[in-house]
GROMACS .gro file of C-alpha atoms in nm:
model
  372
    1UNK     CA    1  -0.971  -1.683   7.997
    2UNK     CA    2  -1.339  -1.744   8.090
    3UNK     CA    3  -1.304  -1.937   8.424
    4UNK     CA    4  -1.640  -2.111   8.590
    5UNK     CA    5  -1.573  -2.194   8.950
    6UNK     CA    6  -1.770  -2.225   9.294
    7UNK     CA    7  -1.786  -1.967   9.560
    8UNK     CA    8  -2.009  -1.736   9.765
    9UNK     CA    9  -2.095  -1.406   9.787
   10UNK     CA   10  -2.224  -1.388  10.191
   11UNK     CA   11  -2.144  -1.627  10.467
   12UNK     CA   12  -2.514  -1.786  10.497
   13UNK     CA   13  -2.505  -1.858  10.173
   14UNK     CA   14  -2.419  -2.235   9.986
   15UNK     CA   15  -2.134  -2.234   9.728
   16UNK     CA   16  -2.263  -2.232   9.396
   17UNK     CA   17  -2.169  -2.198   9.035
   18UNK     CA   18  -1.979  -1.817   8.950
   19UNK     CA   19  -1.778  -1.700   8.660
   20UNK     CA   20  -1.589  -1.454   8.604
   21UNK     CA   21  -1.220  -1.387   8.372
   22UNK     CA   22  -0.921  -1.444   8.443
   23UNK     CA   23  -0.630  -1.246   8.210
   24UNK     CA   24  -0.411  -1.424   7.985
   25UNK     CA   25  -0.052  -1.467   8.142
   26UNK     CA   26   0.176  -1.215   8.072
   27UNK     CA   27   0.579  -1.204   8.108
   28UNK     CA   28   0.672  -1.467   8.414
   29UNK     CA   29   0.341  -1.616   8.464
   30UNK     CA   30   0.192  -1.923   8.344
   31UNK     CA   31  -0.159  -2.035   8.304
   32UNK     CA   32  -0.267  -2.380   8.430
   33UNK     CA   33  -0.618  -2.598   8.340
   34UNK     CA   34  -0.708  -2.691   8.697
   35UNK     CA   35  -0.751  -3.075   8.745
   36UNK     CA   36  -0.711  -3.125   9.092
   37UNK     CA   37  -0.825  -2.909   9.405
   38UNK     CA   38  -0.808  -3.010   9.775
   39UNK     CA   39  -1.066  -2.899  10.082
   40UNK     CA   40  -0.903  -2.727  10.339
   41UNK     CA   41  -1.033  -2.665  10.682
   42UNK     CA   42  -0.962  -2.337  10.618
   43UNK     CA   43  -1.154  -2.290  10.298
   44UNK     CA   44  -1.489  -2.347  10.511
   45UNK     CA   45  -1.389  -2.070  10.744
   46UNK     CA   46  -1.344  -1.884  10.501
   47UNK     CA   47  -1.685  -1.939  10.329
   48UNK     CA   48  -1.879  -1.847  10.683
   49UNK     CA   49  -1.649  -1.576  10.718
   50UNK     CA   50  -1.567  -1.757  11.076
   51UNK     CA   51  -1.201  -1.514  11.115
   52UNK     CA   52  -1.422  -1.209  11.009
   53UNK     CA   53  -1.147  -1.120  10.714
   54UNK     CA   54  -1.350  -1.261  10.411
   55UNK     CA   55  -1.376  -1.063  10.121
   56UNK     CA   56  -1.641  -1.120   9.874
   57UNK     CA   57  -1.711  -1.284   9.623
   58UNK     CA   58  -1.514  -1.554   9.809
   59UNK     CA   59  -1.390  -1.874   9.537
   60UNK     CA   60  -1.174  -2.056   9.796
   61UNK     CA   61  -0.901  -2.346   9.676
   62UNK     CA   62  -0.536  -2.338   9.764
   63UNK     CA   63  -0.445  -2.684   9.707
   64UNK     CA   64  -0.425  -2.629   9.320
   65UNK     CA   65  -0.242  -2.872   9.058
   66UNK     CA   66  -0.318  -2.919   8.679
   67UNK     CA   67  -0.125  -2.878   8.343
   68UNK     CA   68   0.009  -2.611   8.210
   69UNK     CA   69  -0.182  -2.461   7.889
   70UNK     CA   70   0.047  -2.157   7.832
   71UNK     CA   71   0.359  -1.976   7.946
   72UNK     CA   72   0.426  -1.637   7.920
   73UNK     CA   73   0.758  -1.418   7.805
   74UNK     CA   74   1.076  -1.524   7.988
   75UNK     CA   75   0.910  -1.812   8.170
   76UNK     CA   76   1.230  -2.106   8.215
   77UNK     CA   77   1.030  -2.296   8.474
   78UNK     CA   78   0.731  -2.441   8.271
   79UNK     CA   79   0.633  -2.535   7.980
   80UNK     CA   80   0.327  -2.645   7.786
   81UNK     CA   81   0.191  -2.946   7.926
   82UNK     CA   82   0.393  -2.961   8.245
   83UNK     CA   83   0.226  -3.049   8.574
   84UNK     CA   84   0.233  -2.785   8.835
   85UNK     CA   85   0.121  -2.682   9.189
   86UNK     CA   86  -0.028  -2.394   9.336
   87UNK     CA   87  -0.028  -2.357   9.751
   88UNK     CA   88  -0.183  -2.073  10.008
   89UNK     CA   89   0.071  -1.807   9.814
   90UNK     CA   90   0.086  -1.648   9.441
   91UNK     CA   91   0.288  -1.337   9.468
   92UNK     CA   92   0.531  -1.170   9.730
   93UNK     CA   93   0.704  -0.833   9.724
   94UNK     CA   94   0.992  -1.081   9.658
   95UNK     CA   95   1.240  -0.831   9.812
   96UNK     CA   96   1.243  -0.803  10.194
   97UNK     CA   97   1.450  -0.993  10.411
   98UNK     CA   98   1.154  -1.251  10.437
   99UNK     CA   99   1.142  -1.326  10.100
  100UNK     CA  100   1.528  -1.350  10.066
  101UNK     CA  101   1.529  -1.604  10.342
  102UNK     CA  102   1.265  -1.805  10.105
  103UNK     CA  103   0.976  -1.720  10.401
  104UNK     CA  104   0.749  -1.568  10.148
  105UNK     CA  105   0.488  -1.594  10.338
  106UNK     CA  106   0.641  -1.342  10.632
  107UNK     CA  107   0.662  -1.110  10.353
  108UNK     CA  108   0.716  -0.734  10.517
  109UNK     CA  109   0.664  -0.596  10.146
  110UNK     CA  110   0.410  -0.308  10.133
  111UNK     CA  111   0.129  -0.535  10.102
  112UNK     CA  112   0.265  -0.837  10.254
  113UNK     CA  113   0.211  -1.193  10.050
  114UNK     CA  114  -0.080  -1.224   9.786
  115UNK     CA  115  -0.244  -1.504   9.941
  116UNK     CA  116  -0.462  -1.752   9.639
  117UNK     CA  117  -0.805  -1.665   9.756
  118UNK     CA  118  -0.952  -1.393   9.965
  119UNK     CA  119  -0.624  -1.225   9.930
  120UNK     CA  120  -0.726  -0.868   9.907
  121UNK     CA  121  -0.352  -0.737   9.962
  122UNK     CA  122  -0.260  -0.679   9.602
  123UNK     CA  123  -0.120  -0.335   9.526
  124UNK     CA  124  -0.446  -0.299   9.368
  125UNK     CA  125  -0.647  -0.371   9.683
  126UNK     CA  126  -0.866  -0.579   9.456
  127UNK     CA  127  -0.959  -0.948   9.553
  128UNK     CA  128  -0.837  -1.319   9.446
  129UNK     CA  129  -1.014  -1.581   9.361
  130UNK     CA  130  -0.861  -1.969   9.424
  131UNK     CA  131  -0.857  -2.318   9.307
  132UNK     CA  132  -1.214  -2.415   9.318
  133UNK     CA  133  -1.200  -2.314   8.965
  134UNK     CA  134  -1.112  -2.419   8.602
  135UNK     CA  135  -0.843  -2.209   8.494
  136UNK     CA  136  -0.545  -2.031   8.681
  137UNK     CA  137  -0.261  -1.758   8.579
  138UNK     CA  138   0.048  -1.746   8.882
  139UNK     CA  139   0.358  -1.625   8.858
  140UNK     CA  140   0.612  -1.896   8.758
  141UNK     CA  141   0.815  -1.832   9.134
  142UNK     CA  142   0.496  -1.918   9.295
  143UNK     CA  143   0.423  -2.235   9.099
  144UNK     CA  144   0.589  -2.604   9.203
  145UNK     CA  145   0.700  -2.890   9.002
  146UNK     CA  146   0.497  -3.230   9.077
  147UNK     CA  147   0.685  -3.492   9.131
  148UNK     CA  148   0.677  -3.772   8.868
  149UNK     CA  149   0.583  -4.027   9.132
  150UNK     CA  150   0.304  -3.835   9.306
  151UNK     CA  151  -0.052  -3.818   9.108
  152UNK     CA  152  -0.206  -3.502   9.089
  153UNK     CA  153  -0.495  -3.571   9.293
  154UNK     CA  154  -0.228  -3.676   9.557
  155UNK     CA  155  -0.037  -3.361   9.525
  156UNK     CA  156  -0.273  -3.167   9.613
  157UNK     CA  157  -0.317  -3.193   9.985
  158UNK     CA  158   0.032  -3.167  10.039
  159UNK     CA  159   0.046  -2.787   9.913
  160UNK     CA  160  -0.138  -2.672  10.215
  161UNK     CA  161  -0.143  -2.967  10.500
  162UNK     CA  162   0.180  -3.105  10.406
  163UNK     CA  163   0.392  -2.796  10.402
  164UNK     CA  164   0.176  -2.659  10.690
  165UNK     CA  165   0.289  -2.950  10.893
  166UNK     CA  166   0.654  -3.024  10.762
  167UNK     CA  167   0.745  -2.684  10.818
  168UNK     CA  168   0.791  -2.652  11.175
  169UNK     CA  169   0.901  -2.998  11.214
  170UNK     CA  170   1.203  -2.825  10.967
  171UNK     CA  171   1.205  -2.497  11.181
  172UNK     CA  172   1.245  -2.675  11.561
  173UNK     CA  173   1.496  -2.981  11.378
  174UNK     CA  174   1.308  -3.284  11.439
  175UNK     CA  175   1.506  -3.591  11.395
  176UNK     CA  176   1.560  -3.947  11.477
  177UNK     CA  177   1.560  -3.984  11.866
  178UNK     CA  178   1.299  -3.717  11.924
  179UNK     CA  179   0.992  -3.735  11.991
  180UNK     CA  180   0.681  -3.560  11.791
  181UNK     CA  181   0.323  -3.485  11.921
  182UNK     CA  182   0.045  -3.452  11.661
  183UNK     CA  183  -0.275  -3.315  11.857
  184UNK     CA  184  -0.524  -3.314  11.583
  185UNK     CA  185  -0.572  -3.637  11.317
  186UNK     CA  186  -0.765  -3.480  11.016
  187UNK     CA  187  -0.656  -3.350  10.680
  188UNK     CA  188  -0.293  -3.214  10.824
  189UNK     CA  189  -0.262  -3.401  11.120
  190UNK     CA  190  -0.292  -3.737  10.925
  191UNK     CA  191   0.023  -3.594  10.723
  192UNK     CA  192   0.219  -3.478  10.979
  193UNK     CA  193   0.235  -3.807  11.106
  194UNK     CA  194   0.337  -3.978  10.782
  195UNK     CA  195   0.624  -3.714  10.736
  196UNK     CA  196   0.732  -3.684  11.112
  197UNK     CA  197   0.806  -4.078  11.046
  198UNK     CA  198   0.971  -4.002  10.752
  199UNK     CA  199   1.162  -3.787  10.927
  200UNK     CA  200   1.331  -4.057  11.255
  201UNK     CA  201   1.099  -3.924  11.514
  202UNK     CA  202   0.888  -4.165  11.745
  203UNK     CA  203   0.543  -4.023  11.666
  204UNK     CA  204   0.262  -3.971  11.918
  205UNK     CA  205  -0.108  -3.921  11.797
  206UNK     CA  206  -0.305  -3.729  12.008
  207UNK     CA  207  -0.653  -3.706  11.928
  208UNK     CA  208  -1.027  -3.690  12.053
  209UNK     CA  209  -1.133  -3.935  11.886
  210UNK     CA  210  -1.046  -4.319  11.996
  211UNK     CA  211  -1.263  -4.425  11.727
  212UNK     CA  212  -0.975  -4.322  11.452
  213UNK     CA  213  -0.730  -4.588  11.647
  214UNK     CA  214  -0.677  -4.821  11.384
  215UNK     CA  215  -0.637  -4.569  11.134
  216UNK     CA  216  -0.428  -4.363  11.270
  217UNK     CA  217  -0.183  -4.661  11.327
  218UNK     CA  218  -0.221  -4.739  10.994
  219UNK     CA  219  -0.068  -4.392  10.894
  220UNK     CA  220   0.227  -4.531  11.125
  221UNK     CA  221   0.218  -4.361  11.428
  222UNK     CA  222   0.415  -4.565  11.698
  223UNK     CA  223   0.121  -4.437  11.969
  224UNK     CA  224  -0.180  -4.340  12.012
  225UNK     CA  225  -0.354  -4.152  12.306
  226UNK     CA  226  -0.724  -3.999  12.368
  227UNK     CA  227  -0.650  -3.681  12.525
  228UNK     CA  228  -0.965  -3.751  12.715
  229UNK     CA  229  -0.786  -4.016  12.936
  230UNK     CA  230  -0.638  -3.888  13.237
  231UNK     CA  231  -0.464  -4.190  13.291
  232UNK     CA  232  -0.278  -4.182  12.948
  233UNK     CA  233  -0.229  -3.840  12.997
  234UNK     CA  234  -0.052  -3.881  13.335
  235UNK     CA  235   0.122  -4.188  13.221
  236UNK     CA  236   0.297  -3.989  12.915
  237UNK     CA  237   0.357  -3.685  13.105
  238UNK     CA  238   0.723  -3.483  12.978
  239UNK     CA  239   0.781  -3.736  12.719
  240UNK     CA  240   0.740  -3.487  12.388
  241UNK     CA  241   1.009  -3.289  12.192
  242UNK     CA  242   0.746  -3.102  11.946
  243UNK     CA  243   0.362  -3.103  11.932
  244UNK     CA  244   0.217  -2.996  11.622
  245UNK     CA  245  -0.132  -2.882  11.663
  246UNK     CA  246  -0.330  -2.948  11.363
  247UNK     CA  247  -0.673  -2.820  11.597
  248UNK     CA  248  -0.871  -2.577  11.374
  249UNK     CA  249  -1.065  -2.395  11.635
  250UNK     CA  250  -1.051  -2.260  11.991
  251UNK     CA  251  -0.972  -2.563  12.252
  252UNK     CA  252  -0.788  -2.644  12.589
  253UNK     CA  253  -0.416  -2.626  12.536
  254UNK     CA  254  -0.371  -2.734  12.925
  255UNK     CA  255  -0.362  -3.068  12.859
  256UNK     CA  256  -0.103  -3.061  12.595
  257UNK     CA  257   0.151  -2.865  12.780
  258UNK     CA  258   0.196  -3.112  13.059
  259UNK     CA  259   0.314  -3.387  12.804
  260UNK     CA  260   0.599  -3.174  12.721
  261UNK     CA  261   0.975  -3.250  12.826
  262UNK     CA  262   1.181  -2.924  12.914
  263UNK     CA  263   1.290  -2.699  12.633
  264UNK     CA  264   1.038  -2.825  12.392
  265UNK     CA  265   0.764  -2.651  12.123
  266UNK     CA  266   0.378  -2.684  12.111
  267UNK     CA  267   0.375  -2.539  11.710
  268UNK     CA  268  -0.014  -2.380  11.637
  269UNK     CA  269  -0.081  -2.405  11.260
  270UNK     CA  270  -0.451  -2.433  11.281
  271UNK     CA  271  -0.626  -2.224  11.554
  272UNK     CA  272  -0.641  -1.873  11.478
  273UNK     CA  273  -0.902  -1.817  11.737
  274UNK     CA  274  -0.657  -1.830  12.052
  275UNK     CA  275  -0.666  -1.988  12.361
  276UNK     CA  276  -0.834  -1.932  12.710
  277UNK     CA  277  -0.625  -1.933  13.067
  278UNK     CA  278  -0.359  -2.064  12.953
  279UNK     CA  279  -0.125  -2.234  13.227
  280UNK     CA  280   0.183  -1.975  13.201
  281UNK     CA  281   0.279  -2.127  13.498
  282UNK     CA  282   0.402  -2.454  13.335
  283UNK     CA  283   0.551  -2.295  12.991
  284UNK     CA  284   0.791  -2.164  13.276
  285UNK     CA  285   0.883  -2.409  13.505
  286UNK     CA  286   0.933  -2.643  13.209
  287UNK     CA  287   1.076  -2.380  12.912
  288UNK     CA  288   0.753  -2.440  12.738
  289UNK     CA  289   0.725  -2.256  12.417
  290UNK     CA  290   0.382  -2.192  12.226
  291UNK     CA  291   0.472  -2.108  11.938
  292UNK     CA  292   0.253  -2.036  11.529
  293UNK     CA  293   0.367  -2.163  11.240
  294UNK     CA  294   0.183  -2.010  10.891
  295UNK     CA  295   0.174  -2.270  10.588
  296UNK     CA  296   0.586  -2.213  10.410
  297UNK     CA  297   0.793  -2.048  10.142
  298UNK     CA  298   0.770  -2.171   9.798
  299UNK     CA  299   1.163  -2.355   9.855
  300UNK     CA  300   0.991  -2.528  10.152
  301UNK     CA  301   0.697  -2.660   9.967
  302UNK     CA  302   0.849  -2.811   9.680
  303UNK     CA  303   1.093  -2.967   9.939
  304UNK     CA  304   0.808  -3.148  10.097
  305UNK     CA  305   0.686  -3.254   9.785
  306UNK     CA  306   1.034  -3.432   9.715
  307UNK     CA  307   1.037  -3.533  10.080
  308UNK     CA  308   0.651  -3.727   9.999
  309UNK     CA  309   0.803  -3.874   9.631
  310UNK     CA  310   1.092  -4.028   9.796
  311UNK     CA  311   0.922  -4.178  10.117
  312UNK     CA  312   0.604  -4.272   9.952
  313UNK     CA  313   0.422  -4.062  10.140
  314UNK     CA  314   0.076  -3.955  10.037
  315UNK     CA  315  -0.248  -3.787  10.171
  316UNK     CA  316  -0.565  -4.042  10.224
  317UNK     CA  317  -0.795  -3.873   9.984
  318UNK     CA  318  -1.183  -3.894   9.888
  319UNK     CA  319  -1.251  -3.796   9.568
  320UNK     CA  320  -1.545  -3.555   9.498
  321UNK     CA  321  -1.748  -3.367   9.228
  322UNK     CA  322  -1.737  -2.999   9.243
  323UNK     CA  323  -2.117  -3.012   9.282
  324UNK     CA  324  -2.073  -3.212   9.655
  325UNK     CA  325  -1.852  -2.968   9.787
  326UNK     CA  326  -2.139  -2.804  10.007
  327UNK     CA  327  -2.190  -3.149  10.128
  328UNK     CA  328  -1.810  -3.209  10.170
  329UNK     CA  329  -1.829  -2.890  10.398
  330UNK     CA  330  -2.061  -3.032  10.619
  331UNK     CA  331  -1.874  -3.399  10.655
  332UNK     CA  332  -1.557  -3.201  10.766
  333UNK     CA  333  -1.763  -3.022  11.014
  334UNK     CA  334  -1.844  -3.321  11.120
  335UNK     CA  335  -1.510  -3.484  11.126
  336UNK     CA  336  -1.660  -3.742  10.859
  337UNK     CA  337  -1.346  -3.739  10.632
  338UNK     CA  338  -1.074  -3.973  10.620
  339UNK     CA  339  -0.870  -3.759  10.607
  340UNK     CA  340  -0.890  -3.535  10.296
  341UNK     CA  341  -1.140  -3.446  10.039
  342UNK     CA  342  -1.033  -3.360   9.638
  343UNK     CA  343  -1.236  -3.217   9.377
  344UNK     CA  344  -1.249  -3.349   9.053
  345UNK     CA  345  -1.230  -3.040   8.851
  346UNK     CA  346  -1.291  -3.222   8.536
  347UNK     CA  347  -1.640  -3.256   8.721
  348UNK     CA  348  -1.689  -2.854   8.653
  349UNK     CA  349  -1.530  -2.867   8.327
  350UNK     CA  350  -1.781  -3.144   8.201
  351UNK     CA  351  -2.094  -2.961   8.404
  352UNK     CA  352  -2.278  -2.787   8.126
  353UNK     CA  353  -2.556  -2.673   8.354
  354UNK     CA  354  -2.321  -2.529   8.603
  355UNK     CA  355  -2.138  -2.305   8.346
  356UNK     CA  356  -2.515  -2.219   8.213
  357UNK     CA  357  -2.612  -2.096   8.587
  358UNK     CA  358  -2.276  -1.955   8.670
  359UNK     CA  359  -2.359  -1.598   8.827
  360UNK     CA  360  -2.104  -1.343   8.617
  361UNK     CA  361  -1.850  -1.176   8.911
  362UNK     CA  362  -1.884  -0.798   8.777
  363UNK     CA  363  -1.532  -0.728   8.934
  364UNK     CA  364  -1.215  -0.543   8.789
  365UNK     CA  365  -0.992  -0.836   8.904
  366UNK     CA  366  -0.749  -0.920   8.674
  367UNK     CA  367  -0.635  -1.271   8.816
  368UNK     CA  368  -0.441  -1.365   9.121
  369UNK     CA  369  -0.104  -1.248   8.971
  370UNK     CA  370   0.053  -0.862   8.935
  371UNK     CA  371   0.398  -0.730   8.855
  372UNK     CA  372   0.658  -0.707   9.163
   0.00000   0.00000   0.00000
């Protein structure tokens, strides 16, 4: 399968048309004509190799749906012109304890989980290349049914920011009567509100940025508070069960931890840079746990997918051409999204020039997929 997609090969460097081949699926796997892909924060970090992991050539894209063109030996899943998903995982060791428990992504396999893109931790060692693309092969365990209610371009999102977010929410039992903290209103926190709602929690934005107000209500949180208000801040002081922080860089937790009752979470699923002098002191006296949460297993995910169909929830998406995405990157930067981009990947399909300047990736990889 000849694949054109957009990626980069050094961290200075805009994305920009690459190609390379992706093998025809073999026994379990199916192949899927990309249609849809979301931006994740995490796919520009990636690109400027900001966590100083990135392997290149770097194609990033883990908010993957489409239609199914093919379907290897033994597959029961999928068939030919299904709709399917493809999150942050394609392949675990599918045996440990992790992977039993349906926490593939805690897999204590050998290599641990095959993540989409930049997921050099196939047995092979060799690389994988994501969603930004026009064609993908994934094993049929790793793939997820779309909803007949949710549009593809709508399903996208909630592969990375809705599972991201829903899954501690699951982990720490939110329900009616509590109350949920979302520090963070972008691409996941702007879900997390939608499905801690869903869910029977009062919900609490926190954000930055007063200017998103309206918005933010919109998405139906019952409050809304700049973090930058000490008065607010004082006013709402031990009144939060769980805090999911969305924040996808290094920040003051400080403030956060003083609006939690006793007993209660602050969940990290976007900072992987850490925190600074944080007050110990507090997480103490008040049972204070800081806690990470990484995306969720594959049982997880499609749960929140059913969880979206039934409440109506969906992800407040601008759609993009694959050819703006370098532009897209610098909006999010900005925080000039509301509140996630998706790539038309009929846009790449349709872009004869892009497929003529595609640079060919001279690399042995043989897809994103490998045998357990």
């Amino acid at each position: 399968m000849e694949v054109v997609g957009y990626g980069t090969q050094e961290a200075s460097a805009k994305l920009s048309p690459l190609k390379f081949t992706r093998e025809d699926p073999r026994a379990g796997e199916i192949a899927i004509e990309v249609t849809h892909c979301g931006v994740c924060h995490s796919d520009l970090h990636q690109a400027r190799d900001d966590w100083d992991n990135t392997v290149w050539p770097c194609i990033p894209g883990h908010e993957v749906v489409g239609t199914v063109t093919a379907v290897g030996e033994g597959v029961t899943k999928f068939k030919v012109g299904d709709r399917a998903g493809i999150g942050c995982m394609v392949n675990s060791c599918q045996e440990c304890d992790q992977c039993d428990m349906g926490h593939e992504q805690y897999c204590t396999g050998p290599k641990s989980c095959t993540l989409t893109y930049n997921g050099p931790k196939k047995p092979d060692g060799t690389n994988t290349y994501g969603g930004y693309s026009t064609g993908f092969v994934v094993r049929e365990e790793f793939a997820l049914t779309i909803p007949d209610a949710i549009d593809l371009e709508h399903a996208a999102p909630i592969l990375c920011a809705g599972i991201t977010t829903y899954q501690p929410m699951k982990y720490f039992g939110l329900k009616e009567g509590m109350t949920l903290g979302v520090a963070g209103i972008g691409g996941l926190g702007h879900m997390a509100v939608q499905i801690g709602k869903a869910l029977g929690a009062k919900v609490v934005a926190l954000t930055t940025s007063p200017g998103k107000k309206d918005a933010i209500e919109k998405l139906g949180a019952d409050a809304v508070i700049d973090v930058n208000d000490g008065d607010a801040m004082e006013a709402n002081a031990q009144t939060i069960d769980l805090i999911v922080n969305t924040i996808p860089y290094q920040h003051d937790l400080n403030p956060y931890l003083a609006l939690m009752k006793a007993k209660s979470q602050i969940a990290v699923v976007g900072n992987f840079l850490g925190f600074d002098d944080l007050d110990t002191a507090t997480m103490v006296f008040q049972h204070v746990g800081v806690t990470g949460s990484l995306i969720g297993g594959v049982a997880d995910t499609q749960e929140v997918l059913e969880l979206c169909a039934k409440h109506d929830i969906r992800p407040e998406i601008e759609m993009i051409r694959m050819d703006e995405i370098n532009t897209a990157f610098e909006r999010m930067q900005e925080e000039d999204v509301r509140f996630r981009h998706v790539i038309d990947m009929a846009s790449l399909r349709d872009d004869k020039d892009a497929a003529d300047k595609a640079v060919k990736i001279d690399d042995p990889v043989r897809g994103e997929v490998v045998g357990r």
